Structures are given as structure tokens and as C-alpha cells.
Amino acid sequence: MTADDFCDAALRNRVHQALLDEPIMRSLPDAWIVAGSLAQTVWNMQTGRPIDYGINDYDVFYFDDDVSWQAEDRVITDFREVSDRLGVPIEARNQARVHLWYPPKHGLPYPALQKSTDGIDRFLTPCTQLGIQRRSAGDHVYAPAGLDDLAAMIVRPNLTPNFSADAYRIKTARWQALWPELTVCPAQPA
């Protein structure tokens, strides 16, 4: 699967199409549509399911140097209108803040990130290390682990320092129940 093939497939989901322009209209810096909804849209196309089957929510990452909770809360509140309009849950998160809330919430260290794609790099699975960003020259795909696992419907752990085998098992159990065609590799201790 090429980046163009992936982008074409992901953008068949009307929500992804609509979401690409929202960060631009809101002047969100370094904004990307990311993660599971992208992979799940592709899996749905591969398996003949409805395009939005099994998608819990849609994620937007951005990177703003204002790491105050108030600044992020304004963006979250702003995206509630988009969520209501599109009829789907949307989570917008400032990647410049992750290192502030992740350790208390998950009990694991998390480095301060330098850009949104650093957050994508740390996703639980390589097949969901995905992002699409609208640019003036066209839509840009970020897939640091490549697209082979996505195309082959293979799920394996991304053993970063913050990897959680429990979170991986929970997430992949849900995915395998929804998409039994997936090949899920076992979680391995970090």
C-alpha cells in the first residue's frame, strides 16, 4: 500500500474529509488526524464493512507551546461543535502537554514531545502510527512504521518505553472481536 492509496482509502470516510480542514480554520499548529480511525477505515474497506464500522472516536493532534489546561480546554470545547455537527466523538489533544498528564494517569514516564508526530511515534501499534495533515501542496501522510502491517491487517506491539502490555491486550481484544481477520501478535514485555 502506498501513501496515496492509504490517503485515498482513509478519506473515503466522510468524517476524515471534514476533519482535515477544521484545524486549518482554527489555526491549530502542527495538526493531524491520527490513529485508530484511520486504520479502522482501511480495515473496513478491506473487509467490506460499512466505512465507519467499529470506530469509537476520531483523534486530532496538534502542537501548541501554550501548555496550559485552559488553552487545550478551549480547543476541546471548540471541537465539541464539530463533533455535534458530524455526529461523532472527536478528541483534540495538544501533544505539547502529554508529558504533564501521562505519568500521573498511567504511572509511566513520558518525555516532553517536540512536535505532533512524536506522539504518533509512540502509539501502541505500528499499524496505527498514522497521520494525515492538510497542506497547501496537498494532503500529507505520516506513517513512520510504513503501511505494510496496515495493508496486511497485522497488529503488533510498538515497544516504546511507555508501552503497556495491558493496554495493548485490551485494545487488540476489542479490535479482534470487531475485525476477526486481523492477525494480532502477542504483547511482549518492554
PDB file of C-alpha atoms in Angstrom:
ATOM      1  CA  MET A   1       0.000   0.000   0.000  1.00  0.00           C
ATOM      2  CA  THR A   2       1.371   3.392  -0.979  1.00  0.00           C
ATOM      3  CA  ALA A   3       0.837   6.597   0.955  1.00  0.00           C
ATOM      4  CA  ASP A   4      -1.513   7.784  -1.809  1.00  0.00           C
ATOM      5  CA  ASP A   5      -3.524   4.536  -1.615  1.00  0.00           C
ATOM      6  CA  PHE A   6      -3.775   4.911   2.158  1.00  0.00           C
ATOM      7  CA  CYS A   7      -4.832   8.551   1.963  1.00  0.00           C
ATOM      8  CA  ASP A   8      -7.442   7.788  -0.708  1.00  0.00           C
ATOM      9  CA  ALA A   9      -8.866   4.967   1.426  1.00  0.00           C
ATOM     10  CA  ALA A  10      -8.882   6.956   4.672  1.00  0.00           C
ATOM     11  CA  LEU A  11     -10.567   9.929   3.017  1.00  0.00           C
ATOM     12  CA  ARG A  12     -13.494   7.791   1.869  1.00  0.00           C
ATOM     13  CA  ASN A  13     -14.630   8.258   5.445  1.00  0.00           C
ATOM     14  CA  ARG A  14     -16.691  11.480   5.377  1.00  0.00           C
ATOM     15  CA  VAL A  15     -15.527  12.387   8.891  1.00  0.00           C
ATOM     16  CA  HIS A  16     -11.861  12.350   7.893  1.00  0.00           C
ATOM     17  CA  GLN A  17     -12.663  14.532   4.901  1.00  0.00           C
ATOM     18  CA  ALA A  18     -14.473  17.041   7.095  1.00  0.00           C
ATOM     19  CA  LEU A  19     -11.832  16.978   9.828  1.00  0.00           C
ATOM     20  CA  LEU A  20      -8.900  17.831   7.582  1.00  0.00           C
ATOM     21  CA  ASP A  21      -9.978  21.450   7.201  1.00  0.00           C
ATOM     22  CA  GLU A  22     -11.092  22.030  10.794  1.00  0.00           C
ATOM     23  CA  PRO A  23      -7.585  22.532  12.275  1.00  0.00           C
ATOM     24  CA  ILE A  24      -6.738  24.989   9.494  1.00  0.00           C
ATOM     25  CA  MET A  25      -9.904  27.006  10.133  1.00  0.00           C
ATOM     26  CA  ARG A  26      -8.975  27.106  13.832  1.00  0.00           C
ATOM     27  CA  SER A  27      -5.282  27.932  13.190  1.00  0.00           C
ATOM     28  CA  LEU A  28      -4.140  24.883  15.163  1.00  0.00           C
ATOM     29  CA  PRO A  29      -0.393  24.455  14.756  1.00  0.00           C
ATOM     30  CA  ASP A  30       1.068  21.135  13.546  1.00  0.00           C
ATOM     31  CA  ALA A  31      -2.386  19.497  13.424  1.00  0.00           C
ATOM     32  CA  TRP A  32      -3.037  15.938  12.222  1.00  0.00           C
ATOM     33  CA  ILE A  33      -5.901  13.458  12.039  1.00  0.00           C
ATOM     34  CA  VAL A  34      -4.379  10.405  13.701  1.00  0.00           C
ATOM     35  CA  ALA A  35      -4.634   6.844  14.937  1.00  0.00           C
ATOM     36  CA  GLY A  36      -7.246   4.153  15.031  1.00  0.00           C
ATOM     37  CA  SER A  37      -9.996   5.726  12.951  1.00  0.00           C
ATOM     38  CA  LEU A  38      -7.604   5.863  10.004  1.00  0.00           C
ATOM     39  CA  ALA A  39      -6.575   2.212  10.302  1.00  0.00           C
ATOM     40  CA  GLN A  40     -10.116   1.075  11.036  1.00  0.00           C
ATOM     41  CA  THR A  41     -11.448   2.840   7.939  1.00  0.00           C
ATOM     42  CA  VAL A  42      -8.913   0.918   5.850  1.00  0.00           C
ATOM     43  CA  TRP A  43      -9.774  -2.370   7.589  1.00  0.00           C
ATOM     44  CA  ASN A  44     -13.449  -1.719   6.898  1.00  0.00           C
ATOM     45  CA  MET A  45     -12.753  -1.187   3.219  1.00  0.00           C
ATOM     46  CA  GLN A  46     -10.626  -4.340   3.083  1.00  0.00           C
ATOM     47  CA  THR A  47     -13.321  -6.450   4.741  1.00  0.00           C
ATOM     48  CA  GLY A  48     -16.398  -4.978   3.079  1.00  0.00           C
ATOM     49  CA  ARG A  49     -17.837  -3.467   6.242  1.00  0.00           C
ATOM     50  CA  PRO A  50     -19.508  -0.039   6.488  1.00  0.00           C
ATOM     51  CA  ILE A  51     -16.804   2.628   6.356  1.00  0.00           C
ATOM     52  CA  ASP A  52     -17.359   3.754   9.964  1.00  0.00           C
ATOM     53  CA  TYR A  53     -17.922   0.291  11.493  1.00  0.00           C
ATOM     54  CA  GLY A  54     -16.268  -0.128  14.899  1.00  0.00           C
ATOM     55  CA  ILE A  55     -14.821   3.392  15.090  1.00  0.00           C
ATOM     56  CA  ASN A  56     -15.239   4.738  18.635  1.00  0.00           C
ATOM     57  CA  ASP A  57     -13.869   8.219  18.035  1.00  0.00           C
ATOM     58  CA  TYR A  58     -11.727  10.428  15.832  1.00  0.00           C
ATOM     59  CA  ASP A  59      -8.480  11.939  17.083  1.00  0.00           C
ATOM     60  CA  VAL A  60      -6.863  15.251  16.200  1.00  0.00           C
ATOM     61  CA  PHE A  61      -3.357  16.025  17.446  1.00  0.00           C
ATOM     62  CA  TYR A  62      -1.837  19.469  17.415  1.00  0.00           C
ATOM     63  CA  PHE A  63       1.225  21.050  18.992  1.00  0.00           C
ATOM     64  CA  ASP A  64       0.824  24.375  20.775  1.00  0.00           C
ATOM     65  CA  ASP A  65       3.518  25.832  23.018  1.00  0.00           C
ATOM     66  CA  ASP A  66       0.796  27.120  25.350  1.00  0.00           C
ATOM     67  CA  VAL A  67       0.648  24.073  27.635  1.00  0.00           C
ATOM     68  CA  SER A  68      -1.974  25.474  29.979  1.00  0.00           C
ATOM     69  CA  TRP A  69      -5.026  23.337  30.588  1.00  0.00           C
ATOM     70  CA  GLN A  70      -7.186  26.359  29.764  1.00  0.00           C
ATOM     71  CA  ALA A  71      -5.733  26.648  26.250  1.00  0.00           C
ATOM     72  CA  GLU A  72      -6.287  22.964  25.495  1.00  0.00           C
ATOM     73  CA  ASP A  73      -9.762  23.075  27.030  1.00  0.00           C
ATOM     74  CA  ARG A  74     -10.710  25.899  24.633  1.00  0.00           C
ATOM     75  CA  VAL A  75      -9.732  23.669  21.689  1.00  0.00           C
ATOM     76  CA  ILE A  76     -11.582  20.674  23.169  1.00  0.00           C
ATOM     77  CA  THR A  77     -14.680  22.832  23.641  1.00  0.00           C
ATOM     78  CA  ASP A  78     -14.359  24.198  20.104  1.00  0.00           C
ATOM     79  CA  PHE A  79     -14.235  20.655  18.709  1.00  0.00           C
ATOM     80  CA  ARG A  80     -17.439  19.733  20.563  1.00  0.00           C
ATOM     81  CA  GLU A  81     -19.283  21.835  17.977  1.00  0.00           C
ATOM     82  CA  VAL A  82     -17.562  19.865  15.204  1.00  0.00           C
ATOM     83  CA  SER A  83     -18.393  16.620  16.988  1.00  0.00           C
ATOM     84  CA  ASP A  84     -22.059  17.630  17.266  1.00  0.00           C
ATOM     85  CA  ARG A  85     -22.184  18.721  13.626  1.00  0.00           C
ATOM     86  CA  LEU A  86     -20.602  15.482  12.343  1.00  0.00           C
ATOM     87  CA  GLY A  87     -22.386  13.249  14.844  1.00  0.00           C
ATOM     88  CA  VAL A  88     -19.225  11.502  16.075  1.00  0.00           C
ATOM     89  CA  PRO A  89     -16.940  11.810  19.114  1.00  0.00           C
ATOM     90  CA  ILE A  90     -13.803  13.824  18.355  1.00  0.00           C
ATOM     91  CA  GLU A  91     -10.842  14.116  20.698  1.00  0.00           C
ATOM     92  CA  ALA A  92      -8.452  17.010  20.112  1.00  0.00           C
ATOM     93  CA  ARG A  93      -5.262  16.922  22.178  1.00  0.00           C
ATOM     94  CA  ASN A  94      -2.226  19.174  22.449  1.00  0.00           C
ATOM     95  CA  GLN A  95       0.847  16.961  22.201  1.00  0.00           C
ATOM     96  CA  ALA A  96       2.942  19.614  23.954  1.00  0.00           C
ATOM     97  CA  ARG A  97       1.008  18.743  27.154  1.00  0.00           C
ATOM     98  CA  VAL A  98       1.182  14.918  27.179  1.00  0.00           C
ATOM     99  CA  HIS A  99       4.219  14.759  29.448  1.00  0.00           C
ATOM    100  CA  LEU A 100       2.250  16.716  32.068  1.00  0.00           C
ATOM    101  CA  TRP A 101      -0.726  14.348  32.435  1.00  0.00           C
ATOM    102  CA  TYR A 102       0.551  10.969  31.217  1.00  0.00           C
ATOM    103  CA  PRO A 103       2.738   9.966  34.221  1.00  0.00           C
ATOM    104  CA  PRO A 104       0.064  10.664  36.872  1.00  0.00           C
ATOM    105  CA  LYS A 105      -2.635   8.966  34.769  1.00  0.00           C
ATOM    106  CA  HIS A 106      -0.659   5.884  33.655  1.00  0.00           C
ATOM    107  CA  GLY A 107       2.187   5.625  36.158  1.00  0.00           C
ATOM    108  CA  LEU A 108       4.804   5.637  33.400  1.00  0.00           C
ATOM    109  CA  PRO A 109       7.261   8.345  32.377  1.00  0.00           C
ATOM    110  CA  TYR A 110       6.639  10.267  29.187  1.00  0.00           C
ATOM    111  CA  PRO A 111       9.145  12.636  27.577  1.00  0.00           C
ATOM    112  CA  ALA A 112       8.276  16.160  26.550  1.00  0.00           C
ATOM    113  CA  LEU A 113       7.485  15.991  22.841  1.00  0.00           C
ATOM    114  CA  GLN A 114       8.793  18.425  20.263  1.00  0.00           C
ATOM    115  CA  LYS A 115       6.080  18.033  17.620  1.00  0.00           C
ATOM    116  CA  SER A 116       2.821  16.186  16.996  1.00  0.00           C
ATOM    117  CA  THR A 117       4.442  13.382  15.048  1.00  0.00           C
ATOM    118  CA  ASP A 118       6.464  12.486  18.160  1.00  0.00           C
ATOM    119  CA  GLY A 119       3.141  11.448  19.705  1.00  0.00           C
ATOM    120  CA  ILE A 120       2.252   9.338  16.670  1.00  0.00           C
ATOM    121  CA  ASP A 121       5.620   7.592  17.009  1.00  0.00           C
ATOM    122  CA  ARG A 122       4.598   6.385  20.482  1.00  0.00           C
ATOM    123  CA  PHE A 123       1.256   4.744  19.583  1.00  0.00           C
ATOM    124  CA  LEU A 124       0.721   1.195  20.881  1.00  0.00           C
ATOM    125  CA  THR A 125       0.799  -0.418  17.444  1.00  0.00           C
ATOM    126  CA  PRO A 126       2.752   0.278  14.247  1.00  0.00           C
ATOM    127  CA  CYS A 127      -0.394  -0.227  12.137  1.00  0.00           C
ATOM    128  CA  THR A 128      -1.980   2.800  13.856  1.00  0.00           C
ATOM    129  CA  GLN A 129       1.101   5.020  13.740  1.00  0.00           C
ATOM    130  CA  LEU A 130      -0.691   7.096  11.145  1.00  0.00           C
ATOM    131  CA  GLY A 131      -1.454  10.719  10.491  1.00  0.00           C
ATOM    132  CA  ILE A 132      -2.891  12.817   7.690  1.00  0.00           C
ATOM    133  CA  GLN A 133      -2.329  16.551   7.523  1.00  0.00           C
ATOM    134  CA  ARG A 134      -3.798  19.006   5.024  1.00  0.00           C
ATOM    135  CA  ARG A 135      -1.164  21.240   3.456  1.00  0.00           C
ATOM    136  CA  SER A 136      -1.300  23.822   0.689  1.00  0.00           C
ATOM    137  CA  ALA A 137       0.546  21.399  -1.620  1.00  0.00           C
ATOM    138  CA  GLY A 138      -1.888  18.580  -0.827  1.00  0.00           C
ATOM    139  CA  ASP A 139      -2.584  16.088   1.924  1.00  0.00           C
ATOM    140  CA  HIS A 140       0.480  14.675   3.658  1.00  0.00           C
ATOM    141  CA  VAL A 141       0.699  11.190   5.182  1.00  0.00           C
ATOM    142  CA  TYR A 142       2.884  10.359   8.168  1.00  0.00           C
ATOM    143  CA  ALA A 143       3.460   6.634   8.711  1.00  0.00           C
ATOM    144  CA  PRO A 144       6.824   6.107  10.460  1.00  0.00           C
ATOM    145  CA  ALA A 145       6.407   2.311  10.582  1.00  0.00           C
ATOM    146  CA  GLY A 146       5.265   2.146   6.973  1.00  0.00           C
ATOM    147  CA  LEU A 147       1.974   0.785   5.715  1.00  0.00           C
ATOM    148  CA  ASP A 148       2.746  -2.920   5.272  1.00  0.00           C
ATOM    149  CA  ASP A 149       1.183  -4.019   8.585  1.00  0.00           C
ATOM    150  CA  LEU A 150      -1.913  -1.945   7.865  1.00  0.00           C
ATOM    151  CA  ALA A 151      -2.302  -3.439   4.390  1.00  0.00           C
ATOM    152  CA  ALA A 152      -1.760  -6.980   5.706  1.00  0.00           C
ATOM    153  CA  MET A 153      -4.070  -6.406   8.714  1.00  0.00           C
ATOM    154  CA  ILE A 154      -1.253  -7.272  11.130  1.00  0.00           C
ATOM    155  CA  VAL A 155      -1.263  -5.790  14.626  1.00  0.00           C
ATOM    156  CA  ARG A 156       1.936  -5.925  16.646  1.00  0.00           C
ATOM    157  CA  PRO A 157       3.195  -4.031  19.693  1.00  0.00           C
ATOM    158  CA  ASN A 158       5.219  -0.850  19.387  1.00  0.00           C
ATOM    159  CA  LEU A 159       7.650  -1.416  22.234  1.00  0.00           C
ATOM    160  CA  THR A 160       8.360   2.170  23.232  1.00  0.00           C
ATOM    161  CA  PRO A 161       9.419   2.970  26.811  1.00  0.00           C
ATOM    162  CA  ASN A 162       5.796   3.823  27.701  1.00  0.00           C
ATOM    163  CA  PHE A 163       4.375   0.604  26.155  1.00  0.00           C
ATOM    164  CA  SER A 164       1.684  -1.027  28.273  1.00  0.00           C
ATOM    165  CA  ALA A 165       1.095  -4.725  27.631  1.00  0.00           C
ATOM    166  CA  ASP A 166      -2.240  -4.478  29.457  1.00  0.00           C
ATOM    167  CA  ALA A 167      -3.445  -1.585  27.286  1.00  0.00           C
ATOM    168  CA  TYR A 168      -2.271  -3.468  24.195  1.00  0.00           C
ATOM    169  CA  ARG A 169      -4.183  -6.627  25.180  1.00  0.00           C
ATOM    170  CA  ILE A 170      -7.372  -4.676  25.922  1.00  0.00           C
ATOM    171  CA  LYS A 171      -7.229  -2.712  22.676  1.00  0.00           C
ATOM    172  CA  THR A 172      -6.356  -5.690  20.479  1.00  0.00           C
ATOM    173  CA  ALA A 173      -9.043  -7.895  22.063  1.00  0.00           C
ATOM    174  CA  ARG A 174     -11.653  -5.297  21.077  1.00  0.00           C
ATOM    175  CA  TRP A 175     -10.203  -4.977  17.597  1.00  0.00           C
ATOM    176  CA  GLN A 176     -10.044  -8.718  17.015  1.00  0.00           C
ATOM    177  CA  ALA A 177     -13.672  -9.104  18.107  1.00  0.00           C
ATOM    178  CA  LEU A 178     -14.678  -6.463  15.548  1.00  0.00           C
ATOM    179  CA  TRP A 179     -12.233  -7.470  12.804  1.00  0.00           C
ATOM    180  CA  PRO A 180     -11.542 -11.221  13.200  1.00  0.00           C
ATOM    181  CA  GLU A 181      -9.470 -11.053  10.000  1.00  0.00           C
ATOM    182  CA  LEU A 182      -6.698  -9.297  11.958  1.00  0.00           C
ATOM    183  CA  THR A 183      -3.516 -11.144  12.837  1.00  0.00           C
ATOM    184  CA  VAL A 184      -2.662  -9.975  16.344  1.00  0.00           C
ATOM    185  CA  CYS A 185       0.859 -10.593  17.605  1.00  0.00           C
ATOM    186  CA  PRO A 186       1.192 -11.149  21.349  1.00  0.00           C
ATOM    187  CA  ALA A 187       2.245  -8.333  23.658  1.00  0.00           C
ATOM    188  CA  GLN A 188       5.784  -8.705  24.837  1.00  0.00           C
ATOM    189  CA  PRO A 189       7.174  -7.119  27.974  1.00  0.00           C
ATOM    190  CA  ALA A 190       9.062  -3.907  27.333  1.00  0.00           C
TER     191      ALA A 190
END
